[in-house]
Amino acid sequence: MPGLKGWKEVPIAGVVDTPATAREYETGKWRVMRPIVNKDKCINCMQCWLYCPDMAITGKTSTETKNGLDMAGIDMKYCKGCGTCAAVCPVKAIEMKPETEFLK
Amino acid sequence: MPVRLETTGAAAVAHAMRQINPDVVAAYPITPQTPVVEYFATFVANGEVDTVMVPVESEHSAMSAVVGSAAAGARTMTATAANGLALMVEIVYIAASYRLPIVMPIVNRALSGPINIHCDHSDAMLVRDSGWVQLFCENHQEAYDMTIIATKLAENEKVLLPVMVNLDGFITSHGADSFEMLEDEKVREFVGTWEPKYPLLDIAKPVTHGSIDMFDYYFEHHRQQEEGMENAYNIIPEVFAEFEKLTGRKYDYLDLYKTEDADYVMVVVNSTASTAKYVVDEYREKGIKVGLVKPWVFTPFPKESFKNALNGKKAVVVLDRAMSFGKEAPLYTLVKSSLYDISEKPAMGSFVYGLGGRDVTPHMLREAFDAAINGELELDKQKYLGLRD
Ligand code: SF4
Ligand code: SF4
């Protein structure tokens, strides 16, 4: 497992000795399904951003869109492929695809 | 000046706890541990300690409460026996893996069934692989001493493991005997104060205990636990030496009684060792060279000391007050395997005795010694002392 530390290098007992380090734990490694957004269909309603349990969806304000919001993409470091975004999207702009399709 | 008290083993342990003055004690009563907690509760009620006493609703809760308390950074103790320990087991393992220096006297009692409240060591053997240091005590003095020693050992920053102090149910816990009690200040000085490394209550340095530990680090944390146990093995003699300086009482991994020139040696833990010493003296009077090995330290198992003590002996009998159904008895297995590579292997025999509080008589111990002396030991056959055919 590359990037992981040896037993002499980590605090004992699984103690997390630094606060606010959740970002360093890349939950995206669990993913077996990957959400793919079709931006041509997307109406930037931000429902997916609201519901994503991992805050993996990026949103920003925009002057280009009708409602002033832009669904700017999904951070694959943290998206764990739960499919909630695809399920809540009112225009079915998100499709869940198996990770095996992306294996190099 | 130290004082001599004539009292029960349970009171001796409770006095050690009083002098250690733990921050928190959470416990649930179970025979024959009850008087330990009862005496201690009196000390709390009388204001003789600063301890917060948490009377919980079960042993599972007791162990859970002490895990929380020790993680918070408090010096924490509990005590239990037999089925109470069995109910704790889930959290007993977690206490060790969280590296919390909890001290827990175990007043050894049979793990039912059929239901039985009397002495054997099946409870201690249930948790032999849980990651706790396990010390065993012959009598009141040792139970008192080891409770104090356990606190210092557990809290050593290289160890940080919980420690069980085993004493025989009823025989030691309820029997009256005299022991020497140190001055309160001497004990407090000896155990010092614990400086926890990751206290939950230090809000200036926030930490997380108990997060999920997957296939990526769980294995590493268990290797660290083994390191803690190896460190305990190395530090035990230092703590014993310091205790000897304070009291003049000398402890080691093994209590060796007349083993130096012995041809035949018995291995047994806890109170039966007193009877065995008496029997050894009888044989010695007759000019038969027998001896006794009584482990004070069971986990970490002192392999080297066993090799040194037993190499070249004619025969060794190992007495177990617990069974491991379908496998060799626990103490026998370990002693036998530790002698695998010594140059002059003794004949060996395994004897199960005293289950469910069955009285242990000198006659029974003579039976085991005689089997050794008469060359009747069978390496792979478990025999029984005091069992009706
Ligand atoms: S699949 Fe789940 S985790 Fe990934 S972006 Fe969608 S809602 Fe968030
Ligand atoms: S829920 Fe669908 S439409 Fe709304 S922002 Fe997300 S992808 Fe776009």
mmCIF file of N, CA and C in Angstrom, chain A residues 1 3-19 25 30, chain B residues 97-99 160 198 206-209 211 213-217 220-221 223-224 227:
data_model
loop_
_atom_site.group_PDB
_atom_site.id
_atom_site.type_symbol
_atom_site.label_atom_id
_atom_site.label_comp_id
_atom_site.label_asym_id
_atom_site.label_seq_id
_atom_site.Cartn_x
_atom_site.Cartn_y
_atom_site.Cartn_z
ATOM 1 N N MET A 1 0.854 -1.200 0.000
ATOM 2 C CA MET A 1 0.000 0.000 0.000
ATOM 3 C C MET A 1 0.892 1.253 0.000
ATOM 4 N N GLY A 3 2.410 5.006 0.039
ATOM 5 C CA GLY A 3 2.012 6.237 0.712
ATOM 6 C C GLY A 3 1.617 6.039 2.164
ATOM 7 N N LEU A 4 1.489 4.794 2.598
ATOM 8 C CA LEU A 4 1.112 4.553 3.992
ATOM 9 C C LEU A 4 2.364 4.416 4.854
ATOM 10 N N LYS A 5 2.218 4.776 6.129
ATOM 11 C CA LYS A 5 3.374 4.795 7.026
ATOM 12 C C LYS A 5 3.582 3.459 7.721
ATOM 13 N N GLY A 6 4.805 3.215 8.173
ATOM 14 C CA GLY A 6 5.147 1.998 8.904
ATOM 15 C C GLY A 6 4.701 2.080 10.350
ATOM 16 N N TRP A 7 4.745 0.945 11.051
ATOM 17 C CA TRP A 7 4.207 0.891 12.415
ATOM 18 C C TRP A 7 4.961 1.737 13.411
ATOM 19 N N LYS A 8 6.237 2.059 13.074
ATOM 20 C CA LYS A 8 7.016 2.891 14.010
ATOM 21 C C LYS A 8 6.730 4.377 13.822
ATOM 22 N N GLU A 9 6.060 4.712 12.727
ATOM 23 C CA GLU A 9 5.901 6.134 12.384
ATOM 24 C C GLU A 9 4.555 6.721 12.799
ATOM 25 N N VAL A 10 3.611 5.870 13.176
ATOM 26 C CA VAL A 10 2.274 6.404 13.484
ATOM 27 C C VAL A 10 2.017 6.365 14.995
ATOM 28 N N PRO A 11 1.185 7.304 15.501
ATOM 29 C CA PRO A 11 0.868 7.280 16.936
ATOM 30 C C PRO A 11 0.258 5.932 17.324
ATOM 31 N N ILE A 12 0.481 5.526 18.561
ATOM 32 C CA ILE A 12 -0.059 4.237 19.022
ATOM 33 C C ILE A 12 -1.591 4.269 19.054
ATOM 34 N N ALA A 13 -2.145 3.068 18.996
ATOM 35 C CA ALA A 13 -3.579 2.861 19.262
ATOM 36 C C ALA A 13 -4.514 3.503 18.241
ATOM 37 N N GLY A 14 -3.975 3.954 17.116
ATOM 38 C CA GLY A 14 -4.839 4.595 16.132
ATOM 39 C C GLY A 14 -5.300 5.975 16.562
ATOM 40 N N VAL A 15 -4.594 6.561 17.535
ATOM 41 C CA VAL A 15 -4.937 7.914 17.981
ATOM 42 C C VAL A 15 -4.676 8.888 16.829
ATOM 43 N N VAL A 16 -5.632 9.749 16.583
ATOM 44 C CA VAL A 16 -5.431 10.814 15.602
ATOM 45 C C VAL A 16 -4.976 12.024 16.408
ATOM 46 N N ASP A 17 -3.696 12.378 16.275
ATOM 47 C CA ASP A 17 -3.135 13.372 17.197
ATOM 48 C C ASP A 17 -3.153 14.796 16.642
ATOM 49 N N THR A 18 -3.710 14.981 15.444
ATOM 50 C CA THR A 18 -3.819 16.323 14.878
ATOM 51 C C THR A 18 -5.277 16.545 14.493
ATOM 52 N N PRO A 19 -5.843 17.663 14.942
ATOM 53 C CA PRO A 19 -7.259 17.880 14.620
ATOM 54 C C PRO A 19 -7.462 18.291 13.158
ATOM 55 N N TYR A 25 -7.768 12.011 4.619
ATOM 56 C CA TYR A 25 -8.260 10.650 4.468
ATOM 57 C C TYR A 25 -9.070 10.583 3.180
ATOM 58 N N TRP A 30 -12.400 4.164 -1.807
ATOM 59 C CA TRP A 30 -13.367 3.078 -1.631
ATOM 60 C C TRP A 30 -14.216 2.848 -2.871
ATOM 61 N N SER B 97 -5.879 -2.535 23.097
ATOM 62 C CA SER B 97 -5.552 -1.974 21.781
ATOM 63 C C SER B 97 -5.519 -0.450 21.806
ATOM 64 N N TYR B 98 -6.318 0.154 22.697
ATOM 65 C CA TYR B 98 -6.269 1.611 22.850
ATOM 66 C C TYR B 98 -5.105 2.052 23.735
ATOM 67 N N ARG B 99 -4.358 1.084 24.226
ATOM 68 C CA ARG B 99 -3.152 1.337 25.020
ATOM 69 C C ARG B 99 -3.446 2.151 26.280
ATOM 70 N N LEU B 160 2.401 1.325 28.335
ATOM 71 C CA LEU B 160 1.012 1.748 28.115
ATOM 72 C C LEU B 160 0.094 0.584 27.750
ATOM 73 N N TYR B 198 -1.947 11.239 25.262
ATOM 74 C CA TYR B 198 -3.040 11.725 24.405
ATOM 75 C C TYR B 198 -4.341 11.870 25.189
ATOM 76 N N PRO B 206 -6.263 18.828 20.845
ATOM 77 C CA PRO B 206 -7.358 17.893 20.575
ATOM 78 C C PRO B 206 -6.885 16.625 19.862
ATOM 79 N N VAL B 207 -7.404 15.482 20.299
ATOM 80 C CA VAL B 207 -7.056 14.197 19.690
ATOM 81 C C VAL B 207 -8.337 13.383 19.487
ATOM 82 N N THR B 208 -8.242 12.400 18.641
ATOM 83 C CA THR B 208 -9.361 11.476 18.444
ATOM 84 C C THR B 208 -8.932 10.093 18.886
ATOM 85 N N HIS B 209 -9.699 9.468 19.762
ATOM 86 C CA HIS B 209 -9.482 8.066 20.122
ATOM 87 C C HIS B 209 -10.606 7.247 19.487
ATOM 88 N N SER B 211 -11.167 5.912 16.430
ATOM 89 C CA SER B 211 -11.694 5.986 15.067
ATOM 90 C C SER B 211 -11.520 4.624 14.390
ATOM 91 N N ASP B 213 -10.362 1.619 12.169
ATOM 92 C CA ASP B 213 -8.988 1.265 11.798
ATOM 93 C C ASP B 213 -9.052 0.096 10.808
ATOM 94 N N MET B 214 -8.867 0.412 9.543
ATOM 95 C CA MET B 214 -9.120 -0.599 8.509
ATOM 96 C C MET B 214 -7.881 -1.433 8.189
ATOM 97 N N PHE B 215 -7.965 -2.113 7.067
ATOM 98 C CA PHE B 215 -6.865 -2.955 6.578
ATOM 99 C C PHE B 215 -5.590 -2.169 6.343
ATOM 100 N N ASP B 216 -5.697 -0.821 6.272
ATOM 101 C CA ASP B 216 -4.486 -0.044 5.994
ATOM 102 C C ASP B 216 -3.606 0.189 7.222
ATOM 103 N N TYR B 217 -4.195 0.223 8.450
ATOM 104 C CA TYR B 217 -3.361 0.479 9.648
ATOM 105 C C TYR B 217 -3.579 -0.463 10.831
ATOM 106 N N GLU B 220 -0.618 -2.575 11.647
ATOM 107 C CA GLU B 220 0.495 -1.799 12.224
ATOM 108 C C GLU B 220 0.240 -1.522 13.715
ATOM 109 N N HIS B 221 -1.007 -1.201 14.040
ATOM 110 C CA HIS B 221 -1.304 -0.903 15.451
ATOM 111 C C HIS B 221 -1.156 -2.152 16.326
ATOM 112 N N ARG B 223 1.010 -4.518 15.688
ATOM 113 C CA ARG B 223 2.466 -4.706 15.843
ATOM 114 C C ARG B 223 3.005 -3.785 16.943
ATOM 115 N N GLN B 224 2.434 -2.577 17.033
ATOM 116 C CA GLN B 224 2.836 -1.653 18.111
ATOM 117 C C GLN B 224 2.487 -2.239 19.475
ATOM 118 N N GLU B 227 4.969 -4.585 20.521
ATOM 119 C CA GLU B 227 6.153 -3.851 20.968
ATOM 120 C C GLU B 227 5.966 -3.409 22.424
#
